[in-house]
Coordinates of C-alpha atoms in Angstrom, one line a residue:
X1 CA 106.5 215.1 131.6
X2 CA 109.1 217.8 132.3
X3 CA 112.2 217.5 130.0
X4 CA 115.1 216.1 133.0
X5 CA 117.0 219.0 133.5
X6 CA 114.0 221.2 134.9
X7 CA 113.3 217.9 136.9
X8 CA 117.0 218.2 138.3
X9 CA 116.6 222.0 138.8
X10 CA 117.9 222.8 142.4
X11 CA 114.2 224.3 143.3
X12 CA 112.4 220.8 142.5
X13 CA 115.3 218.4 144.2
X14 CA 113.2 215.8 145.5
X15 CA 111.5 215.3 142.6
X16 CA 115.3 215.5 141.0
X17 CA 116.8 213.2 142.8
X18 CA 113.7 210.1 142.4
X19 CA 113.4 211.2 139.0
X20 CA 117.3 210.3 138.7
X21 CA 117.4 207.1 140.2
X22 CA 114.4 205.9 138.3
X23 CA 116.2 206.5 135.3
X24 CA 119.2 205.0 136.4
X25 CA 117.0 201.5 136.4
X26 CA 118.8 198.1 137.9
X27 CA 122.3 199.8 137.6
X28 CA 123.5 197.8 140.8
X29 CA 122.8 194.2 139.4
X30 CA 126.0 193.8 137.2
X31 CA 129.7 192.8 138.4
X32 CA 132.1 194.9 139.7
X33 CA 132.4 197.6 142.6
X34 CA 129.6 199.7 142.7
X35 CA 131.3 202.8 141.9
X36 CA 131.9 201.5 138.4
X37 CA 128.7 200.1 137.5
X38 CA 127.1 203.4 138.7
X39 CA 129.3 205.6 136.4
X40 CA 128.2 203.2 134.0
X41 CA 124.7 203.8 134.1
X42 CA 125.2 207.6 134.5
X43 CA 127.7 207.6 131.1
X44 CA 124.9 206.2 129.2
X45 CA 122.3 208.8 130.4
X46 CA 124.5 211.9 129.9
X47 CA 125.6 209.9 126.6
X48 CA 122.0 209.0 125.0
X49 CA 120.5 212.7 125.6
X50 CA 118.4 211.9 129.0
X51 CA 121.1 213.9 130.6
X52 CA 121.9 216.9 128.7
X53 CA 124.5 219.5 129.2
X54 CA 124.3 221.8 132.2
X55 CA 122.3 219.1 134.2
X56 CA 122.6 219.9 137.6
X57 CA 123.1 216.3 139.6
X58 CA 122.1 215.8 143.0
X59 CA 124.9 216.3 145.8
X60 CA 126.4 213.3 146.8
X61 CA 125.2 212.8 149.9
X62 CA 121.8 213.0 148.9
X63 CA 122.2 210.4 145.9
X64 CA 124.1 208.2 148.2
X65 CA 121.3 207.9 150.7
X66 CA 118.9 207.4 148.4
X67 CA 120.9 204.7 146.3
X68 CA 121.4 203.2 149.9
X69 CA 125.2 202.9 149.4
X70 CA 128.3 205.0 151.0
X71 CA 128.9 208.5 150.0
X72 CA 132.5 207.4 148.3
X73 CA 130.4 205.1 146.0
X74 CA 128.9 208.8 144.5
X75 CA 132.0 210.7 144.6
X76 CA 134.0 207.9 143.0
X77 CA 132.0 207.2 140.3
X78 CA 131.4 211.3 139.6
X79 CA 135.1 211.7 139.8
X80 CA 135.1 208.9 137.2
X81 CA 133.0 210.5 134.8
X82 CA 134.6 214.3 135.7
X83 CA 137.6 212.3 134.6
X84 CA 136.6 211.4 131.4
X85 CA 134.8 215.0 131.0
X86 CA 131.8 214.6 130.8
X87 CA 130.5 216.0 134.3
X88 CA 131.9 219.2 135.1
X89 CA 132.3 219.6 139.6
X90 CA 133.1 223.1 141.3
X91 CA 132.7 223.9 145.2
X92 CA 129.8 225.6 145.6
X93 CA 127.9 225.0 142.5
X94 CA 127.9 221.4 142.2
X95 CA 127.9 218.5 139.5
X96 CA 126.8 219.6 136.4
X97 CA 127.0 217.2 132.8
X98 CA 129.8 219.3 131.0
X99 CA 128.8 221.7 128.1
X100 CA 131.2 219.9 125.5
X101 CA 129.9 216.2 126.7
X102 CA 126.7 216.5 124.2
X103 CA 125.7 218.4 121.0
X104 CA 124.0 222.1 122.1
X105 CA 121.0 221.2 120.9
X106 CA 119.9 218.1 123.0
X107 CA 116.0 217.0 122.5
X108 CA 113.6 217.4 125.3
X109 CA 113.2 213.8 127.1
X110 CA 109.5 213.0 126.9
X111 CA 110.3 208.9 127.2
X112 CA 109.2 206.8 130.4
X113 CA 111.2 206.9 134.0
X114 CA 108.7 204.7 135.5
X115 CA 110.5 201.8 137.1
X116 CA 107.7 199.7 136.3
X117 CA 108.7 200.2 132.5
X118 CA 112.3 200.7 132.7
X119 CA 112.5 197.2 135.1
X120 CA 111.2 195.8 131.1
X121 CA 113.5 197.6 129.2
X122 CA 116.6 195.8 131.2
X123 CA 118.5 193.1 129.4
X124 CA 117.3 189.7 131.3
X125 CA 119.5 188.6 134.4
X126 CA 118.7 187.2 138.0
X127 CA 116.7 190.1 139.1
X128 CA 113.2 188.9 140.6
X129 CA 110.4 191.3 139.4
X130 CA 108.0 192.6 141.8
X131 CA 107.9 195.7 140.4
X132 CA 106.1 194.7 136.9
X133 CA 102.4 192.9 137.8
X134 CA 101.2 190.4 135.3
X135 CA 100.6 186.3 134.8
X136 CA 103.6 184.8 134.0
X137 CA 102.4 182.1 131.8
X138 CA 100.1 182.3 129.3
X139 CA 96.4 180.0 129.6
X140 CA 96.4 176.9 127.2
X141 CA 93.2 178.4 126.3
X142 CA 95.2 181.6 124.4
X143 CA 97.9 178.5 122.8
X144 CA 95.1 176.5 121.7
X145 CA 92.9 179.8 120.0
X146 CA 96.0 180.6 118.4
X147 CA 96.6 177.1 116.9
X148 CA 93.2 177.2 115.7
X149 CA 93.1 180.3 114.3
X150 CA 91.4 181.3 110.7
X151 CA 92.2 184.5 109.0
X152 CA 89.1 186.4 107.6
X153 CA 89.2 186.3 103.7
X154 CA 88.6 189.2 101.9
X155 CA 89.7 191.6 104.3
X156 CA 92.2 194.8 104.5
X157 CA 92.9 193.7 108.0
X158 CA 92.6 197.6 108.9
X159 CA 90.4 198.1 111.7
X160 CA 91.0 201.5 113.8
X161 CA 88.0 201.3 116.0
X162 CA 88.6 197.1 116.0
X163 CA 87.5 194.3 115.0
X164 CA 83.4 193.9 115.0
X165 CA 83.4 190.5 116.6
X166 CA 85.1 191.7 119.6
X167 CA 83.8 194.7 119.3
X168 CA 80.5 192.6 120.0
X169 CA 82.1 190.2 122.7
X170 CA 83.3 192.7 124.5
X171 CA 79.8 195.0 124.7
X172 CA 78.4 191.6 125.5
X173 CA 80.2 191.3 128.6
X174 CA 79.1 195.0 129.7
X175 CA 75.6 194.1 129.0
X176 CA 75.6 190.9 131.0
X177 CA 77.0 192.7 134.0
X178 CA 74.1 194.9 133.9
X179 CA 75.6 197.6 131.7
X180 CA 73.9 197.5 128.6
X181 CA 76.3 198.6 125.7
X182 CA 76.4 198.6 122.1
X183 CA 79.5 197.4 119.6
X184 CA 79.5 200.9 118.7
X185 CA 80.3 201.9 122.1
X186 CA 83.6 199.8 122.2
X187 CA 87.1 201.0 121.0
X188 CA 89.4 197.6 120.8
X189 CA 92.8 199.4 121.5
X190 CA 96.6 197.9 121.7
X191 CA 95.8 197.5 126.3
X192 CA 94.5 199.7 128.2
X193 CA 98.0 201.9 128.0
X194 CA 97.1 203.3 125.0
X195 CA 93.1 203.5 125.8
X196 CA 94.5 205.4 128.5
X197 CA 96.8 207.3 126.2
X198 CA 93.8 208.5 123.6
X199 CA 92.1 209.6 126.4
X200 CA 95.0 211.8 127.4
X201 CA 95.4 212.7 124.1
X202 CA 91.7 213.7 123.4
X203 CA 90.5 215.5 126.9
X204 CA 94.2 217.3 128.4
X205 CA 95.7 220.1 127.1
X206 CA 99.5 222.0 128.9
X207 CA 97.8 223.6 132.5
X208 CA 94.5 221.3 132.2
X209 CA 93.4 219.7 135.8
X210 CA 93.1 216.1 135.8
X211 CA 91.6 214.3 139.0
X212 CA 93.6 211.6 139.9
X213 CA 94.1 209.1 143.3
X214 CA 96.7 209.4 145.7
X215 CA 98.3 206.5 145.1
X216 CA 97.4 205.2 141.6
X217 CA 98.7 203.6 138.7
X218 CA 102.1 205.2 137.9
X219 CA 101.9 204.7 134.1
X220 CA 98.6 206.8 134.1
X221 CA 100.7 209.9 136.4
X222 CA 103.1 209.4 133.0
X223 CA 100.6 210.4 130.6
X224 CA 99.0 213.0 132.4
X225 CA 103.1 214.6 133.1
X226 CA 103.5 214.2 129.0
X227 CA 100.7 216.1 128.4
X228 CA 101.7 219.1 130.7
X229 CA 98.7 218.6 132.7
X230 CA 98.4 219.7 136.3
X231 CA 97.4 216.5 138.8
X232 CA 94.9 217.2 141.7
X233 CA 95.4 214.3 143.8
X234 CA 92.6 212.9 146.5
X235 CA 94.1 210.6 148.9
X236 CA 92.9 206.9 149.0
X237 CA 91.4 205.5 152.3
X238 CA 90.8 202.0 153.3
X239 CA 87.8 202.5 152.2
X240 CA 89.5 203.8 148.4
X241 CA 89.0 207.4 147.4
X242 CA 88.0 209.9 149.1
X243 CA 84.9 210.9 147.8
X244 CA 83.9 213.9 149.4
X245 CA 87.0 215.4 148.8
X246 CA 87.0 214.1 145.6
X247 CA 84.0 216.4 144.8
X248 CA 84.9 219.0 146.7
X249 CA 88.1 219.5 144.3
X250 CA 85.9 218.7 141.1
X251 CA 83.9 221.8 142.6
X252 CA 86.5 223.9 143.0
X253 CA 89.1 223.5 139.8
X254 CA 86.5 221.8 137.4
X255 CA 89.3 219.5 136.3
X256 CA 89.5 218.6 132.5
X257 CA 89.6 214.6 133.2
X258 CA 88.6 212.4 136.2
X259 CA 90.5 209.1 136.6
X260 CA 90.4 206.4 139.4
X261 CA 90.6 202.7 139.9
X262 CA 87.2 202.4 141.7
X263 CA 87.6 198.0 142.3
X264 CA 90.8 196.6 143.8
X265 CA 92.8 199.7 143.3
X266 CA 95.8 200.2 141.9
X267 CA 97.8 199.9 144.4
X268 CA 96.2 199.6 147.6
X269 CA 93.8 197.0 146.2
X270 CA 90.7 198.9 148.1
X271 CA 87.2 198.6 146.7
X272 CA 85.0 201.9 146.4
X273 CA 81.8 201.1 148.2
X274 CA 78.5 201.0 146.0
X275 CA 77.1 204.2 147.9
X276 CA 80.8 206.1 147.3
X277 CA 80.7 205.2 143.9
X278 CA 77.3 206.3 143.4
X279 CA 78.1 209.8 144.6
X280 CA 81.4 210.2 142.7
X281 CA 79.5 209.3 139.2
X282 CA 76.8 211.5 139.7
X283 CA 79.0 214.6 140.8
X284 CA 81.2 214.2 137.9
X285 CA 78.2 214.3 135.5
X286 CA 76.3 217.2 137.3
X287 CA 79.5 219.1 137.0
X288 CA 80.6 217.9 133.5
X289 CA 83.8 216.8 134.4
X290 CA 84.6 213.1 132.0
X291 CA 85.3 210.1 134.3
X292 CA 87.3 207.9 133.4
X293 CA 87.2 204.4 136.1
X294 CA 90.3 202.1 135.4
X295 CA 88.9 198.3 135.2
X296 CA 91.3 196.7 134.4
X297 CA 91.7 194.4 137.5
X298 CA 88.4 194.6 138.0
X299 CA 87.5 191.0 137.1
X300 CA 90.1 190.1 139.5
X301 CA 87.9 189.3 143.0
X302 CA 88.7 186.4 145.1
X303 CA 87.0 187.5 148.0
X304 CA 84.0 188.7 148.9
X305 CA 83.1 191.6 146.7
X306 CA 81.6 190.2 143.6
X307 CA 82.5 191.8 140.4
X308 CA 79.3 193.7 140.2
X309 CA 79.0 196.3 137.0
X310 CA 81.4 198.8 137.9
X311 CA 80.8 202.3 138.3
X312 CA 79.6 203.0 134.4
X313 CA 76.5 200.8 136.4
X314 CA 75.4 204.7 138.0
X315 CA 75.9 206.8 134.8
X316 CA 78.2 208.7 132.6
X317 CA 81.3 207.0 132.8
X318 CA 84.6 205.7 130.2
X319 CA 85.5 202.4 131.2
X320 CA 89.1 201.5 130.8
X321 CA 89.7 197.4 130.1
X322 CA 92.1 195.0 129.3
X323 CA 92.9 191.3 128.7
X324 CA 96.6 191.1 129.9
X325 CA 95.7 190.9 133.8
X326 CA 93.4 188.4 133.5
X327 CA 94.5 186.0 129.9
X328 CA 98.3 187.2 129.7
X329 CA 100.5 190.3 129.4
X330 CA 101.6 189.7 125.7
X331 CA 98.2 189.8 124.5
X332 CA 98.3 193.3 123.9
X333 CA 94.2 193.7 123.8
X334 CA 92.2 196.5 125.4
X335 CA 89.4 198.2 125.3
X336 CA 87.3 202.1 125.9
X337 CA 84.0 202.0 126.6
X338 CA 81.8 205.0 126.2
X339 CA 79.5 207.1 124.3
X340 CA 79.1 205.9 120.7
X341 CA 80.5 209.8 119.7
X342 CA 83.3 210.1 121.9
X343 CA 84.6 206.4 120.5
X344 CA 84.0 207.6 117.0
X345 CA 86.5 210.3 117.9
X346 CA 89.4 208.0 119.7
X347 CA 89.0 205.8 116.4
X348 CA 90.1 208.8 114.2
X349 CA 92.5 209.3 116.7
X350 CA 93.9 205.8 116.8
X351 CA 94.4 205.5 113.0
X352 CA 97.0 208.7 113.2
X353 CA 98.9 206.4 114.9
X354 CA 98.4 202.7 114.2
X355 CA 95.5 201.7 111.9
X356 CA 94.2 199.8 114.4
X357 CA 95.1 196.3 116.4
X358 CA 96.6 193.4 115.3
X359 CA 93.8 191.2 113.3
X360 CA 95.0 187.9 115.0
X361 CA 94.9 189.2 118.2
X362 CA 91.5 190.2 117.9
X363 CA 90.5 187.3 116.7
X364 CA 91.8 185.4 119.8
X365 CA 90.7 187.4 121.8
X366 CA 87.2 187.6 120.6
X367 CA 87.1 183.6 120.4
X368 CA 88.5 183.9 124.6
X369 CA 85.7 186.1 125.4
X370 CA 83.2 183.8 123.9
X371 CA 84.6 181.2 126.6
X372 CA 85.3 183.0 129.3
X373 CA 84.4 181.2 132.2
X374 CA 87.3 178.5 132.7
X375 CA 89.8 181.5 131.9
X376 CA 88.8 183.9 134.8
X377 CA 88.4 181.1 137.6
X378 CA 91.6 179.6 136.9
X379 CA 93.3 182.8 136.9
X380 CA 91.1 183.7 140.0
X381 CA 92.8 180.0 141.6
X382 CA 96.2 180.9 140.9
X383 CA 96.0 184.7 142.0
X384 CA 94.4 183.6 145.6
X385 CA 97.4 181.2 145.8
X386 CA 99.5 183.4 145.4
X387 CA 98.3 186.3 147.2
X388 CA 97.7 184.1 150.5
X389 CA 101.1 182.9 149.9
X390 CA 103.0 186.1 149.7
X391 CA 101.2 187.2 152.6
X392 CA 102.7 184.2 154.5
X393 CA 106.2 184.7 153.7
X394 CA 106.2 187.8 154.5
X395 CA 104.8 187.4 157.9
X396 CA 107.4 184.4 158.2
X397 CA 110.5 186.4 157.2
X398 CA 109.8 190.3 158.0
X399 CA 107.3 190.5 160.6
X400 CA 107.7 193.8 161.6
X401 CA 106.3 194.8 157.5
X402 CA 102.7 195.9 157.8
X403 CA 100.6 194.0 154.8
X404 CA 97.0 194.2 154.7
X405 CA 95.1 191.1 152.6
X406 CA 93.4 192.4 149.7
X407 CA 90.0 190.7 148.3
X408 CA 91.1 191.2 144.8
X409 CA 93.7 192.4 142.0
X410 CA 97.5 191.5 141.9
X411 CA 99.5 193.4 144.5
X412 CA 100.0 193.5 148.0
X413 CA 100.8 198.0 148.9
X414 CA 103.2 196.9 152.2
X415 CA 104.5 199.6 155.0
X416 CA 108.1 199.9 156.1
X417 CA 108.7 200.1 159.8
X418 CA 111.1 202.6 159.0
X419 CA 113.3 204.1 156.5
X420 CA 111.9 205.0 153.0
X421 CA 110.6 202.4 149.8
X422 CA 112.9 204.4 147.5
X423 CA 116.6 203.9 148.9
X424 CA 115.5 200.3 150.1
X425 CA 114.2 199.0 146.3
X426 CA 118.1 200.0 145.4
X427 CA 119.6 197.8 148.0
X428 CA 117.1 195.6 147.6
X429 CA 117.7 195.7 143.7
X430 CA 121.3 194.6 144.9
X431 CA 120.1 191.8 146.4
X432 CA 118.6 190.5 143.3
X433 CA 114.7 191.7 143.6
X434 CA 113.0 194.9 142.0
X435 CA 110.5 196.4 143.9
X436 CA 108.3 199.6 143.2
X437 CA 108.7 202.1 146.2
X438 CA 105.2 203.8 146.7
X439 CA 106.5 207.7 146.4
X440 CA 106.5 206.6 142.6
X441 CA 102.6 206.5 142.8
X442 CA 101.7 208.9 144.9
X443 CA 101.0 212.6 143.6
X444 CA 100.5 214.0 147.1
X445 CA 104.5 213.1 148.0
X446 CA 102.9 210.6 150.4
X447 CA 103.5 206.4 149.8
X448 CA 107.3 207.2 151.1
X449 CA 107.4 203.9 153.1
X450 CA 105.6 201.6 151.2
X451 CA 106.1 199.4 149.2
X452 CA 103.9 197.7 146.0
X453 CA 104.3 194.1 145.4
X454 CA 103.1 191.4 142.9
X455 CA 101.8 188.1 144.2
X456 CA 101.6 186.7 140.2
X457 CA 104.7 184.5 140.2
X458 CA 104.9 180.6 140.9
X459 CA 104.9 179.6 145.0
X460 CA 108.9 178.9 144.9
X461 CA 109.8 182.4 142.9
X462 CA 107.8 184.5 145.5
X463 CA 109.3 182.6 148.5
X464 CA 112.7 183.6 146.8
X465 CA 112.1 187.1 146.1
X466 CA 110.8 187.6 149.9
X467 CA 114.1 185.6 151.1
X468 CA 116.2 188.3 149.0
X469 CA 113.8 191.1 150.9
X470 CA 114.5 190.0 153.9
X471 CA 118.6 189.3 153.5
X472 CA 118.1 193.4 152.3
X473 CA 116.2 194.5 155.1
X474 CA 118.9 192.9 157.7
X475 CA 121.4 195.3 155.9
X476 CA 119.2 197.9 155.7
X477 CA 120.0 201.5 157.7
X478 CA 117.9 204.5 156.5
X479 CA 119.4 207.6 156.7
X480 CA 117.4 210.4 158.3
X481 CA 114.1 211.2 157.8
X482 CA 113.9 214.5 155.5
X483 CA 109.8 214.6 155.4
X484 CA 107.2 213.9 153.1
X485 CA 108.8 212.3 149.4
X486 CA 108.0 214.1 146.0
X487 CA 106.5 212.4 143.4
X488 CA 109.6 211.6 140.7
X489 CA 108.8 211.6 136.7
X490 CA 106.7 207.4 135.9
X491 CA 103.6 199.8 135.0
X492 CA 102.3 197.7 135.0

């Protein structure tokens, strides 16, 4: 990820300006005119370092629109902060953060501006979470392993590749789905963010090529930025990616890492068809490029695709999983699958950083995965409810939205009539409702009117939240088009 000031850089200024009001999170949701609770948010950037001095901020006319509120909202709460000095305004250069307002030597921002994180970061108030996709209440299952829960005797409790019985439960699963794998093939890891993370750590180096869909899961886009590499994005169809361009770019750059989301895709929820799949594995192996396929809503199918065995079914492939779409968010258990050498190195890796997982946890999960049955299909109950009830108060209230079903996953990807998903999740944000605007996933600068929302919370909650969408969208007037979005700096 680049440090924020070369983000705000006048040559890069629509990245600048999303990157900007990511960071600036739910700034709108607190009391008191606008003005002030922006120059709020802004004082604490320029004041914790994420800001440093000589920051070139975007014009005010340009921030206004994409904060969907009134230019003298921006020049009020600049003039507020120019005030206090610590931004710096001069006709014809701009709004810069003053030289004196921080120490010289400010560190380089390498932390998350991924609303789908930030959104968690926020102090709790009425604000309705779209943005951040995961089950809401935990199974009794999960209460009921953890009441009955033995510690091992005897044991360190350090694991760094995991825990051999889940270790064991979880190759068991690949096997039965027709994948056979060994324990040794397993890496338990702290979710699939940090499987996802190792992997960045282990294949990308600053300039290195990395494969990814266009959209795709923003928190992956945040490691690959960290790590200086260089994404080549392949758009996604309804059909999910586009293969054959897909291989045609593998050809061409021999990228140093391949990642997609081949079942109920994240977040257009498309499926990659068997033969697609079959062709995408088979390239990436001829021409050596590691593949890494996302599963972790694979599980996820309440329609008519069966789960099937993924695309590590056709060959060389890491497999990315995880427990918190499926049992619950706070159970902070995933998983790499791969060749038995390449875990043995993302173990080593792992204990640089954590000595491996929480014992407990592992335990838990292990004893879940043992059971697994009643867990998935009531999960599978609750996310068809509420995916087929989203769908209908959305049709109810804003008609004129464009939201495909899906036949699997969490999320609903939804196309504006008009206007752009970035200024309408601020107003919307005003409204009481966080929403993740689809230029946030989308390394092509494509996605700019849609919007990705979550179908996980109870019936009454996602009837509110669309209520709130719709009271925004009545006061909603875009500005004018100015093209294609940029991708700004990164959930869930």
């Amino acid at each position: 990820m680049k440090p924020i000031e070369q983000l705000l850089d006048t040559h890069e200024a629509p990245e600048a300006l999303d990157g900007l009001v990511s960071r600036l999170g739910r700034w709108s949701a607190g009391r008191g005119p606008l003005y002030l609770l922006l120059a709020a948010r802004l004082r604490r950037l320029v004041d914790e370092g994420a800001l440093p001095p000589g920051t070139l901020l975007p014009p005010d006319r340009r921030l206004a629109k994409a904060l969907a509120v009134g230019r003298t909202t921006v020049v009020a709460a600049y003039d507020a902060l120019r005030q206090e000095g610590r931004l710096v305004r001069r006709q014809g250069s701009g709004t810069r953060v003053a030289p004196a307002a921080l120490a010289p030597e400010a560190p380089r921002v390498t932390e998350t501006s991924n609303p789908l994180f930030l959104h968690l970061l926020e102090a709790p108030d009425d604000v309705i979470l779209l943005s951040c996709a995961a089950p809401t209440q935990p199974p009794p299952e999960l209460t009921e392993a953890y009441r009955t829960l033995v510690l091992p005797v005897g044991d360190l409790g350090y694991h760094p590749a995991g825990l051999g019985a889940l270790r064991e439960a979880v190759a068991e699963r690949y096997t039965a789905r027709g994948v056979p794998t060994g324990p040794g093939q397993i890496l338990v890891t702290t979710g699939a963010q940090q499987g996802l993370s190792l992997l960045t750590r282990l294949f990308l180096a600053p300039g290195d090529g990395v494969l990814v869909e266009a959209p795709t899961y923003p928190g992956a886009l945040d490691l690959f930025r960290e790590a200086a590499a260089v994404p080549l994005p392949v758009a996604v169809g309804p059909d999910g990616l586009d293969v054959a361009e897909a291989v045609r770019v593998m050809e061409r750059h021999r990228p140093a890492l391949a990642y997609v989301v081949a079942r109920f895709q994240n977040p257009t929820g498309t499926v990659l068809p068997p033969l697609a799949g079959r062709r995408l594995v088979e390239a990436a192996n001829a021409l050596g490029v590691p593949l890494v396929d996302d599963e972790v809503l694979a599980d996820l199918g309440f329609g008519v695709d069966g789960r099937g065995g993924g695309l590590a079914s056709y060959g060389d492939v890491i497999a990315v999983g995880s427990l918190s779409k499926v049992v619950w968010g706070g159970l902070r258990i995933g998983w790499v699958r791969g060749p038995a050498p390449l875990v043995a190195r993302l173990a080593r890796l792992k204990a640089l950083h954590d000595l491996g997982c929480d014992v407990p946890s592992q335990l838990v999960a292990a004893r879940l995965l043992g059971d697994f049955a009643p867990v998935l299909a009531a999960r599978l109950r609750t996310v068809r409810a509420g995916h087929d009830h989203l769908r209908a108060e959305l049709a109810r209230l804003l008609p004129s939205w464009s939201c495909a079903p899906t036949t699997g996953g969490q999320t609903v990807w939804v196309r504006l009539p008009h206007g752009d998903g970035v200024s309408f999740a601020q107003l919307a944000l005003r409204h009481g409702v966080a929403v993740l605007p689809g230029s946030t996933t989308d390394a092509l600068g494509g996605s700019v009117r849609h919007l990705r929302l979550h179908f996980l919370a109870p019936p009454e909650v996602l009837t509110e939240a669309v209520r709130r969408l719709a009271a925004a969208w009545a006061e909603y007037v875009p500005g004018p088009a100015d093209g294609p979005g940029a991708l700004h700096a990164i959930v869930v």
